[in-house]
C-alpha cells in the first residue's frame, strides 16, 4: 500500500477544507444574489402597482377639478370681456384667471407624471430645451432679481420627448428659484460626462440654503416635500422623465453652499 507522507497529508486536508469553504461561500453568494434579484423584481412590480394606483387617482382628480375650473375661468373671462367693472374688480378677475391657469398646470403635471404613454422619440437640441425653460421662467427670475447663466461646453442632440424634457428643466429651475434668495444666482452648465462615454452631465446649481443631508436621498420620491404647500410631484416627475430618457439624476455635493443637481443624459 502507498503511504502518503504526513506533511503532504496535512497539506491535502487543508486543501480539501479550503476548497469546501470556497464552495460553501460561493453557494452562499449565489443564493444572496438570487434573493436580491427576487427582491428587485418584487419592488419593481410593487412600484408599478403604486404608479397604476396613482394614475387612477390622477385621472379622477383631473376630471373632478378641470370641469369646474373651466367654468370658473370662462366666467371670469366673460366678466373681463363684456362686463362693466371697476379697476379693483378687474384686478380680482385677473387674479382668478391667473390662479385657474396655475391650478390647471398643476393638474397637467400630475397627469403627466402618472401617464405611461410616451411619444415616439425624436431628436432635439438640449440647449434649445434649456433656453425655452429659462424663457418661460424669465418673469419670475427678473421679479426676484436672480441672475441665471447658461453655459454649454458642447452641442448636445438627444433622442426623446422634447416637451417633457422642457418641463423637466422647468421643474428643476423652479425648485432652485423657490429656495434661492433675492439677488441670488442659478447656473446651468453642460459638460461631457467623464464616467460614461456618449453621455453628458447637465448641472443646475443655486445659491440657496442647500438640501439637508438627512433628506437628500428622498428629494426625488413621489409626494415628498419640505416646502409648505408643496406637492412633492415636481422632482419626482424630473426623475421619471430622466429615467425614461435612459439617464440618471442625483444631488451632488456642492462646495460652499447651495444645491447642485446633476442630470446624466
PDB file of C-alpha atoms in Angstrom:
ATOM      1  CA  UNK A   1       0.000   0.000   0.000  1.00  0.00           C
ATOM      2  CA  UNK A   2       1.175   3.520  -0.892  1.00  0.00           C
ATOM      3  CA  UNK A   3       1.520   5.642   2.219  1.00  0.00           C
ATOM      4  CA  UNK A   4       1.221   9.411   1.860  1.00  0.00           C
ATOM      5  CA  UNK A   5       3.787  11.325   3.903  1.00  0.00           C
ATOM      6  CA  UNK A   6       2.269  13.001   6.931  1.00  0.00           C
ATOM      7  CA  UNK A   7       3.191  16.611   5.880  1.00  0.00           C
ATOM      8  CA  UNK A   8       1.622  16.061   2.470  1.00  0.00           C
ATOM      9  CA  UNK A   9      -1.458  14.504   4.073  1.00  0.00           C
ATOM     10  CA  UNK A  10      -1.917  17.537   6.314  1.00  0.00           C
ATOM     11  CA  UNK A  11      -1.492  19.816   3.309  1.00  0.00           C
ATOM     12  CA  UNK A  12      -4.102  17.860   1.314  1.00  0.00           C
ATOM     13  CA  UNK A  13      -6.539  18.065   4.226  1.00  0.00           C
ATOM     14  CA  UNK A  14      -6.115  21.839   4.302  1.00  0.00           C
ATOM     15  CA  UNK A  15      -6.682  21.998   0.546  1.00  0.00           C
ATOM     16  CA  UNK A  16      -9.907  19.975   0.929  1.00  0.00           C
ATOM     17  CA  UNK A  17     -11.064  22.235   3.778  1.00  0.00           C
ATOM     18  CA  UNK A  18     -10.282  25.388   1.804  1.00  0.00           C
ATOM     19  CA  UNK A  19     -11.992  24.100  -1.342  1.00  0.00           C
ATOM     20  CA  UNK A  20     -15.005  23.088   0.719  1.00  0.00           C
ATOM     21  CA  UNK A  21     -15.149  26.535   2.332  1.00  0.00           C
ATOM     22  CA  UNK A  22     -14.843  28.222  -1.073  1.00  0.00           C
ATOM     23  CA  UNK A  23     -17.636  26.071  -2.468  1.00  0.00           C
ATOM     24  CA  UNK A  24     -19.866  26.814   0.549  1.00  0.00           C
ATOM     25  CA  UNK A  25     -19.158  30.549   0.355  1.00  0.00           C
ATOM     26  CA  UNK A  26     -19.739  30.569  -3.411  1.00  0.00           C
ATOM     27  CA  UNK A  27     -23.112  28.895  -2.957  1.00  0.00           C
ATOM     28  CA  UNK A  28     -23.986  31.421  -0.245  1.00  0.00           C
ATOM     29  CA  UNK A  29     -23.124  34.322  -2.543  1.00  0.00           C
ATOM     30  CA  UNK A  30     -25.184  32.773  -5.327  1.00  0.00           C
ATOM     31  CA  UNK A  31     -28.208  32.414  -3.025  1.00  0.00           C
ATOM     32  CA  UNK A  32     -27.787  36.024  -1.876  1.00  0.00           C
ATOM     33  CA  UNK A  33     -27.621  37.152  -5.500  1.00  0.00           C
ATOM     34  CA  UNK A  34     -30.772  35.185  -6.349  1.00  0.00           C
ATOM     35  CA  UNK A  35     -32.574  36.704  -3.342  1.00  0.00           C
ATOM     36  CA  UNK A  36     -31.515  40.217  -4.418  1.00  0.00           C
ATOM     37  CA  UNK A  37     -32.918  39.604  -7.903  1.00  0.00           C
ATOM     38  CA  UNK A  38     -36.209  38.399  -6.410  1.00  0.00           C
ATOM     39  CA  UNK A  39     -36.390  41.453  -4.126  1.00  0.00           C
ATOM     40  CA  UNK A  40     -35.680  43.805  -7.045  1.00  0.00           C
ATOM     41  CA  UNK A  41     -38.348  42.170  -9.198  1.00  0.00           C
ATOM     42  CA  UNK A  42     -40.830  42.359  -6.322  1.00  0.00           C
ATOM     43  CA  UNK A  43     -40.003  46.028  -5.734  1.00  0.00           C
ATOM     44  CA  UNK A  44     -40.430  46.772  -9.450  1.00  0.00           C
ATOM     45  CA  UNK A  45     -43.822  45.057  -9.530  1.00  0.00           C
ATOM     46  CA  UNK A  46     -44.910  46.880  -6.371  1.00  0.00           C
ATOM     47  CA  UNK A  47     -43.781  50.228  -7.772  1.00  0.00           C
ATOM     48  CA  UNK A  48     -45.738  49.515 -10.951  1.00  0.00           C
ATOM     49  CA  UNK A  49     -48.858  48.803  -8.904  1.00  0.00           C
ATOM     50  CA  UNK A  50     -48.426  52.012  -6.927  1.00  0.00           C
ATOM     51  CA  UNK A  51     -47.947  54.062 -10.095  1.00  0.00           C
ATOM     52  CA  UNK A  52     -51.049  52.460 -11.584  1.00  0.00           C
ATOM     53  CA  UNK A  53     -52.999  53.434  -8.452  1.00  0.00           C
ATOM     54  CA  UNK A  54     -51.579  56.963  -8.650  1.00  0.00           C
ATOM     55  CA  UNK A  55     -52.641  57.114 -12.299  1.00  0.00           C
ATOM     56  CA  UNK A  56     -56.231  56.238 -11.390  1.00  0.00           C
ATOM     57  CA  UNK A  57     -56.267  58.877  -8.654  1.00  0.00           C
ATOM     58  CA  UNK A  58     -54.776  61.446 -11.030  1.00  0.00           C
ATOM     59  CA  UNK A  59     -57.431  60.787 -13.653  1.00  0.00           C
ATOM     60  CA  UNK A  60     -60.194  61.150 -11.075  1.00  0.00           C
ATOM     61  CA  UNK A  61     -58.669  64.327  -9.640  1.00  0.00           C
ATOM     62  CA  UNK A  62     -58.180  65.838 -13.093  1.00  0.00           C
ATOM     63  CA  UNK A  63     -61.779  65.162 -14.086  1.00  0.00           C
ATOM     64  CA  UNK A  64     -63.106  66.490 -10.775  1.00  0.00           C
ATOM     65  CA  UNK A  65     -61.045  69.693 -10.929  1.00  0.00           C
ATOM     66  CA  UNK A  66     -60.887  70.636 -14.587  1.00  0.00           C
ATOM     67  CA  UNK A  67     -64.626  70.798 -15.266  1.00  0.00           C
ATOM     68  CA  UNK A  68     -65.440  73.372 -12.542  1.00  0.00           C
ATOM     69  CA  UNK A  69     -62.111  75.071 -13.198  1.00  0.00           C
ATOM     70  CA  UNK A  70     -63.047  75.634 -16.834  1.00  0.00           C
ATOM     71  CA  UNK A  71     -66.395  77.096 -15.753  1.00  0.00           C
ATOM     72  CA  UNK A  72     -64.711  79.471 -13.281  1.00  0.00           C
ATOM     73  CA  UNK A  73     -62.150  80.560 -15.857  1.00  0.00           C
ATOM     74  CA  UNK A  74     -64.814  81.133 -18.534  1.00  0.00           C
ATOM     75  CA  UNK A  75     -66.952  83.204 -16.184  1.00  0.00           C
ATOM     76  CA  UNK A  76     -64.004  85.363 -15.167  1.00  0.00           C
ATOM     77  CA  UNK A  77     -63.007  85.830 -18.820  1.00  0.00           C
ATOM     78  CA  UNK A  78     -66.561  86.836 -19.765  1.00  0.00           C
ATOM     79  CA  UNK A  79     -66.621  89.297 -16.898  1.00  0.00           C
ATOM     80  CA  UNK A  80     -63.440  90.907 -18.167  1.00  0.00           C
ATOM     81  CA  UNK A  81     -64.506  90.928 -21.804  1.00  0.00           C
ATOM     82  CA  UNK A  82     -68.142  92.010 -21.605  1.00  0.00           C
ATOM     83  CA  UNK A  83     -68.788  93.233 -18.070  1.00  0.00           C
ATOM     84  CA  UNK A  84     -68.582  96.802 -16.874  1.00  0.00           C
ATOM     85  CA  UNK A  85     -66.226  96.537 -13.904  1.00  0.00           C
ATOM     86  CA  UNK A  86     -64.106  98.918 -11.901  1.00  0.00           C
ATOM     87  CA  UNK A  87     -60.337  98.612 -11.632  1.00  0.00           C
ATOM     88  CA  UNK A  88     -60.442  96.716  -8.334  1.00  0.00           C
ATOM     89  CA  UNK A  89     -62.885  94.111  -9.690  1.00  0.00           C
ATOM     90  CA  UNK A  90     -60.890  93.799 -12.917  1.00  0.00           C
ATOM     91  CA  UNK A  91     -57.741  93.119 -10.870  1.00  0.00           C
ATOM     92  CA  UNK A  92     -59.573  90.454  -8.853  1.00  0.00           C
ATOM     93  CA  UNK A  93     -60.853  88.751 -12.015  1.00  0.00           C
ATOM     94  CA  UNK A  94     -57.356  88.742 -13.481  1.00  0.00           C
ATOM     95  CA  UNK A  95     -56.137  87.099 -10.262  1.00  0.00           C
ATOM     96  CA  UNK A  96     -58.855  84.456 -10.645  1.00  0.00           C
ATOM     97  CA  UNK A  97     -57.716  83.723 -14.203  1.00  0.00           C
ATOM     98  CA  UNK A  98     -54.074  83.533 -13.118  1.00  0.00           C
ATOM     99  CA  UNK A  99     -54.892  81.113 -10.303  1.00  0.00           C
ATOM    100  CA  UNK A 100     -57.040  78.993 -12.617  1.00  0.00           C
ATOM    101  CA  UNK A 101     -54.126  78.740 -15.028  1.00  0.00           C
ATOM    102  CA  UNK A 102     -51.724  77.816 -12.234  1.00  0.00           C
ATOM    103  CA  UNK A 103     -54.074  75.125 -10.914  1.00  0.00           C
ATOM    104  CA  UNK A 104     -54.579  73.736 -14.410  1.00  0.00           C
ATOM    105  CA  UNK A 105     -50.798  73.495 -14.802  1.00  0.00           C
ATOM    106  CA  UNK A 106     -50.562  71.541 -11.548  1.00  0.00           C
ATOM    107  CA  UNK A 107     -53.206  69.115 -12.738  1.00  0.00           C
ATOM    108  CA  UNK A 108     -51.331  68.734 -16.023  1.00  0.00           C
ATOM    109  CA  UNK A 109     -48.125  67.952 -14.149  1.00  0.00           C
ATOM    110  CA  UNK A 110     -49.920  65.351 -12.052  1.00  0.00           C
ATOM    111  CA  UNK A 111     -51.387  63.675 -15.122  1.00  0.00           C
ATOM    112  CA  UNK A 112     -48.053  63.840 -16.919  1.00  0.00           C
ATOM    113  CA  UNK A 113     -46.337  62.083 -14.024  1.00  0.00           C
ATOM    114  CA  UNK A 114     -48.866  59.274 -13.921  1.00  0.00           C
ATOM    115  CA  UNK A 115     -49.024  58.830 -17.680  1.00  0.00           C
ATOM    116  CA  UNK A 116     -47.101  55.890 -19.129  1.00  0.00           C
ATOM    117  CA  UNK A 117     -47.772  56.971 -22.714  1.00  0.00           C
ATOM    118  CA  UNK A 118     -44.635  58.164 -24.483  1.00  0.00           C
ATOM    119  CA  UNK A 119     -44.339  59.891 -27.802  1.00  0.00           C
ATOM    120  CA  UNK A 120     -42.081  58.444 -30.481  1.00  0.00           C
ATOM    121  CA  UNK A 121     -38.500  59.569 -29.724  1.00  0.00           C
ATOM    122  CA  UNK A 122     -37.330  62.463 -31.885  1.00  0.00           C
ATOM    123  CA  UNK A 123     -34.018  64.346 -31.964  1.00  0.00           C
ATOM    124  CA  UNK A 124     -33.884  67.667 -30.123  1.00  0.00           C
ATOM    125  CA  UNK A 125     -31.186  70.096 -29.053  1.00  0.00           C
ATOM    126  CA  UNK A 126     -30.641  70.224 -25.287  1.00  0.00           C
ATOM    127  CA  UNK A 127     -29.512  73.862 -25.320  1.00  0.00           C
ATOM    128  CA  UNK A 128     -32.776  74.850 -27.047  1.00  0.00           C
ATOM    129  CA  UNK A 129     -34.695  72.984 -24.337  1.00  0.00           C
ATOM    130  CA  UNK A 130     -32.863  74.861 -21.567  1.00  0.00           C
ATOM    131  CA  UNK A 131     -33.332  78.219 -23.330  1.00  0.00           C
ATOM    132  CA  UNK A 132     -37.079  77.568 -23.671  1.00  0.00           C
ATOM    133  CA  UNK A 133     -37.375  76.698 -19.976  1.00  0.00           C
ATOM    134  CA  UNK A 134     -35.444  79.838 -18.987  1.00  0.00           C
ATOM    135  CA  UNK A 135     -37.656  81.950 -21.264  1.00  0.00           C
ATOM    136  CA  UNK A 136     -40.811  80.703 -19.540  1.00  0.00           C
ATOM    137  CA  UNK A 137     -39.384  81.470 -16.096  1.00  0.00           C
ATOM    138  CA  UNK A 138     -37.822  84.820 -17.036  1.00  0.00           C
ATOM    139  CA  UNK A 139     -40.565  86.987 -15.411  1.00  0.00           C
ATOM    140  CA  UNK A 140     -40.111  85.211 -12.049  1.00  0.00           C
ATOM    141  CA  UNK A 141     -36.327  85.440 -12.306  1.00  0.00           C
ATOM    142  CA  UNK A 142     -36.490  89.181 -13.014  1.00  0.00           C
ATOM    143  CA  UNK A 143     -39.021  89.725 -10.234  1.00  0.00           C
ATOM    144  CA  UNK A 144     -36.684  88.064  -7.716  1.00  0.00           C
ATOM    145  CA  UNK A 145     -33.592  89.721  -9.242  1.00  0.00           C
ATOM    146  CA  UNK A 146     -31.973  86.316  -9.634  1.00  0.00           C
ATOM    147  CA  UNK A 147     -29.159  86.039 -12.160  1.00  0.00           C
ATOM    148  CA  UNK A 148     -29.272  82.890 -14.296  1.00  0.00           C
ATOM    149  CA  UNK A 149     -26.392  81.821 -16.531  1.00  0.00           C
ATOM    150  CA  UNK A 150     -26.299  79.017 -19.116  1.00  0.00           C
ATOM    151  CA  UNK A 151     -23.018  77.542 -20.338  1.00  0.00           C
ATOM    152  CA  UNK A 152     -22.674  74.565 -22.700  1.00  0.00           C
ATOM    153  CA  UNK A 153     -19.237  73.122 -23.407  1.00  0.00           C
ATOM    154  CA  UNK A 154     -20.553  71.201 -26.421  1.00  0.00           C
ATOM    155  CA  UNK A 155     -23.526  70.891 -28.752  1.00  0.00           C
ATOM    156  CA  UNK A 156     -25.897  68.178 -27.496  1.00  0.00           C
ATOM    157  CA  UNK A 157     -28.616  66.439 -29.510  1.00  0.00           C
ATOM    158  CA  UNK A 158     -30.760  63.889 -27.655  1.00  0.00           C
ATOM    159  CA  UNK A 159     -33.420  61.418 -28.745  1.00  0.00           C
ATOM    160  CA  UNK A 160     -36.647  61.645 -26.784  1.00  0.00           C
ATOM    161  CA  UNK A 161     -39.648  63.743 -25.857  1.00  0.00           C
ATOM    162  CA  UNK A 162     -38.717  67.415 -26.194  1.00  0.00           C
ATOM    163  CA  UNK A 163     -41.788  68.795 -24.394  1.00  0.00           C
ATOM    164  CA  UNK A 164     -41.314  66.547 -21.385  1.00  0.00           C
ATOM    165  CA  UNK A 165     -37.671  67.482 -21.195  1.00  0.00           C
ATOM    166  CA  UNK A 166     -38.609  71.181 -21.246  1.00  0.00           C
ATOM    167  CA  UNK A 167     -40.994  70.558 -18.347  1.00  0.00           C
ATOM    168  CA  UNK A 168     -38.231  68.612 -16.588  1.00  0.00           C
ATOM    169  CA  UNK A 169     -35.826  71.587 -16.779  1.00  0.00           C
ATOM    170  CA  UNK A 170     -38.604  73.972 -15.730  1.00  0.00           C
ATOM    171  CA  UNK A 171     -39.206  71.860 -12.620  1.00  0.00           C
ATOM    172  CA  UNK A 172     -35.510  71.909 -11.733  1.00  0.00           C
ATOM    173  CA  UNK A 173     -35.206  75.670 -12.248  1.00  0.00           C
ATOM    174  CA  UNK A 174     -38.477  76.339 -10.394  1.00  0.00           C
ATOM    175  CA  UNK A 175     -37.196  74.326  -7.440  1.00  0.00           C
ATOM    176  CA  UNK A 176     -33.974  76.361  -7.384  1.00  0.00           C
ATOM    177  CA  UNK A 177     -35.994  79.551  -7.777  1.00  0.00           C
ATOM    178  CA  UNK A 178     -38.075  78.695  -4.701  1.00  0.00           C
ATOM    179  CA  UNK A 179     -35.034  78.435  -2.447  1.00  0.00           C
ATOM    180  CA  UNK A 180     -32.628  80.967  -3.942  1.00  0.00           C
ATOM    181  CA  UNK A 181     -32.782  84.292  -2.065  1.00  0.00           C
ATOM    182  CA  UNK A 182     -33.469  87.585  -3.837  1.00  0.00           C
ATOM    183  CA  UNK A 183     -30.406  88.690  -5.719  1.00  0.00           C
ATOM    184  CA  UNK A 184     -29.003  85.145  -5.776  1.00  0.00           C
ATOM    185  CA  UNK A 185     -27.703  83.103  -8.665  1.00  0.00           C
ATOM    186  CA  UNK A 186     -28.582  79.958 -10.636  1.00  0.00           C
ATOM    187  CA  UNK A 187     -26.083  78.374 -13.027  1.00  0.00           C
ATOM    188  CA  UNK A 188     -26.902  75.791 -15.693  1.00  0.00           C
ATOM    189  CA  UNK A 189     -23.868  74.054 -17.176  1.00  0.00           C
ATOM    190  CA  UNK A 190     -23.465  71.134 -19.561  1.00  0.00           C
ATOM    191  CA  UNK A 191     -20.227  69.186 -19.941  1.00  0.00           C
ATOM    192  CA  UNK A 192     -19.167  65.820 -21.295  1.00  0.00           C
ATOM    193  CA  UNK A 193     -19.669  63.018 -18.758  1.00  0.00           C
ATOM    194  CA  UNK A 194     -16.332  61.765 -17.516  1.00  0.00           C
ATOM    195  CA  UNK A 195     -17.622  58.367 -16.399  1.00  0.00           C
ATOM    196  CA  UNK A 196     -19.846  57.316 -19.325  1.00  0.00           C
ATOM    197  CA  UNK A 197     -18.937  57.592 -22.984  1.00  0.00           C
ATOM    198  CA  UNK A 198     -21.634  59.207 -25.119  1.00  0.00           C
ATOM    199  CA  UNK A 199     -23.285  60.890 -22.114  1.00  0.00           C
ATOM    200  CA  UNK A 200     -23.350  64.479 -20.868  1.00  0.00           C
ATOM    201  CA  UNK A 201     -23.816  65.973 -17.396  1.00  0.00           C
ATOM    202  CA  UNK A 202     -26.299  68.828 -17.041  1.00  0.00           C
ATOM    203  CA  UNK A 203     -25.805  70.678 -13.737  1.00  0.00           C
ATOM    204  CA  UNK A 204     -28.295  73.060 -12.120  1.00  0.00           C
ATOM    205  CA  UNK A 205     -26.600  74.906  -9.246  1.00  0.00           C
ATOM    206  CA  UNK A 206     -28.130  77.560  -6.997  1.00  0.00           C
ATOM    207  CA  UNK A 207     -27.059  79.743  -4.069  1.00  0.00           C
ATOM    208  CA  UNK A 208     -29.880  78.705  -1.759  1.00  0.00           C
ATOM    209  CA  UNK A 209     -29.543  77.088   1.688  1.00  0.00           C
ATOM    210  CA  UNK A 210     -28.831  73.631   0.269  1.00  0.00           C
ATOM    211  CA  UNK A 211     -30.525  70.295   0.920  1.00  0.00           C
ATOM    212  CA  UNK A 212     -30.118  68.785   4.412  1.00  0.00           C
ATOM    213  CA  UNK A 213     -28.130  65.552   4.400  1.00  0.00           C
ATOM    214  CA  UNK A 214     -30.968  63.804   6.263  1.00  0.00           C
ATOM    215  CA  UNK A 215     -33.415  64.172   3.339  1.00  0.00           C
ATOM    216  CA  UNK A 216     -31.002  64.150   0.392  1.00  0.00           C
ATOM    217  CA  UNK A 217     -31.912  60.566  -0.553  1.00  0.00           C
ATOM    218  CA  UNK A 218     -35.650  61.334  -0.584  1.00  0.00           C
ATOM    219  CA  UNK A 219     -35.949  64.535  -2.623  1.00  0.00           C
ATOM    220  CA  UNK A 220     -36.942  62.625  -5.781  1.00  0.00           C
ATOM    221  CA  UNK A 221     -39.562  60.472  -4.012  1.00  0.00           C
ATOM    222  CA  UNK A 222     -43.161  60.991  -5.064  1.00  0.00           C
ATOM    223  CA  UNK A 223     -45.161  63.233  -2.667  1.00  0.00           C
ATOM    224  CA  UNK A 224     -42.086  64.026  -0.524  1.00  0.00           C
ATOM    225  CA  UNK A 225     -41.670  67.742   0.120  1.00  0.00           C
ATOM    226  CA  UNK A 226     -40.218  70.028   2.766  1.00  0.00           C
ATOM    227  CA  UNK A 227     -41.909  73.165   1.444  1.00  0.00           C
ATOM    228  CA  UNK A 228     -45.231  74.307   2.965  1.00  0.00           C
ATOM    229  CA  UNK A 229     -47.856  73.968   0.258  1.00  0.00           C
ATOM    230  CA  UNK A 230     -45.569  71.789  -1.873  1.00  0.00           C
ATOM    231  CA  UNK A 231     -46.971  68.783  -3.724  1.00  0.00           C
ATOM    232  CA  UNK A 232     -43.902  66.538  -3.886  1.00  0.00           C
ATOM    233  CA  UNK A 233     -44.541  65.915  -7.580  1.00  0.00           C
ATOM    234  CA  UNK A 234     -42.056  68.215  -9.332  1.00  0.00           C
ATOM    235  CA  UNK A 235     -38.745  66.476  -8.618  1.00  0.00           C
ATOM    236  CA  UNK A 236     -40.401  63.049  -8.802  1.00  0.00           C
ATOM    237  CA  UNK A 237     -41.517  63.892 -12.341  1.00  0.00           C
ATOM    238  CA  UNK A 238     -37.943  65.007 -13.118  1.00  0.00           C
ATOM    239  CA  UNK A 239     -36.666  61.592 -12.062  1.00  0.00           C
ATOM    240  CA  UNK A 240     -39.309  59.809 -14.135  1.00  0.00           C
ATOM    241  CA  UNK A 241     -38.539  61.875 -17.251  1.00  0.00           C
ATOM    242  CA  UNK A 242     -34.770  61.436 -16.943  1.00  0.00           C
ATOM    243  CA  UNK A 243     -35.066  57.680 -16.378  1.00  0.00           C
ATOM    244  CA  UNK A 244     -37.427  57.496 -19.348  1.00  0.00           C
ATOM    245  CA  UNK A 245     -34.651  59.005 -21.460  1.00  0.00           C
ATOM    246  CA  UNK A 246     -32.131  56.430 -20.218  1.00  0.00           C
ATOM    247  CA  UNK A 247     -30.404  58.821 -17.846  1.00  0.00           C
ATOM    248  CA  UNK A 248     -29.835  59.404 -14.145  1.00  0.00           C
ATOM    249  CA  UNK A 249     -30.472  62.294 -11.760  1.00  0.00           C
ATOM    250  CA  UNK A 250     -28.953  62.916  -8.369  1.00  0.00           C
ATOM    251  CA  UNK A 251     -27.985  65.572  -5.841  1.00  0.00           C
ATOM    252  CA  UNK A 252     -24.213  66.014  -5.806  1.00  0.00           C
ATOM    253  CA  UNK A 253     -22.027  67.615  -3.115  1.00  0.00           C
ATOM    254  CA  UNK A 254     -21.575  71.329  -3.759  1.00  0.00           C
ATOM    255  CA  UNK A 255     -18.548  73.159  -2.425  1.00  0.00           C
ATOM    256  CA  UNK A 256     -19.563  76.073  -0.241  1.00  0.00           C
ATOM    257  CA  UNK A 257     -23.342  76.296  -0.101  1.00  0.00           C
ATOM    258  CA  UNK A 258     -26.446  75.878  -2.228  1.00  0.00           C
ATOM    259  CA  UNK A 259     -27.743  72.888  -4.126  1.00  0.00           C
ATOM    260  CA  UNK A 260     -26.374  71.166  -7.235  1.00  0.00           C
ATOM    261  CA  UNK A 261     -28.460  68.635  -9.144  1.00  0.00           C
ATOM    262  CA  UNK A 262     -26.894  66.610 -11.939  1.00  0.00           C
ATOM    263  CA  UNK A 263     -28.712  65.069 -14.875  1.00  0.00           C
ATOM    264  CA  UNK A 264     -26.686  62.479 -16.747  1.00  0.00           C
ATOM    265  CA  UNK A 265     -28.179  62.113 -20.239  1.00  0.00           C
TER     266      UNK A 265
END
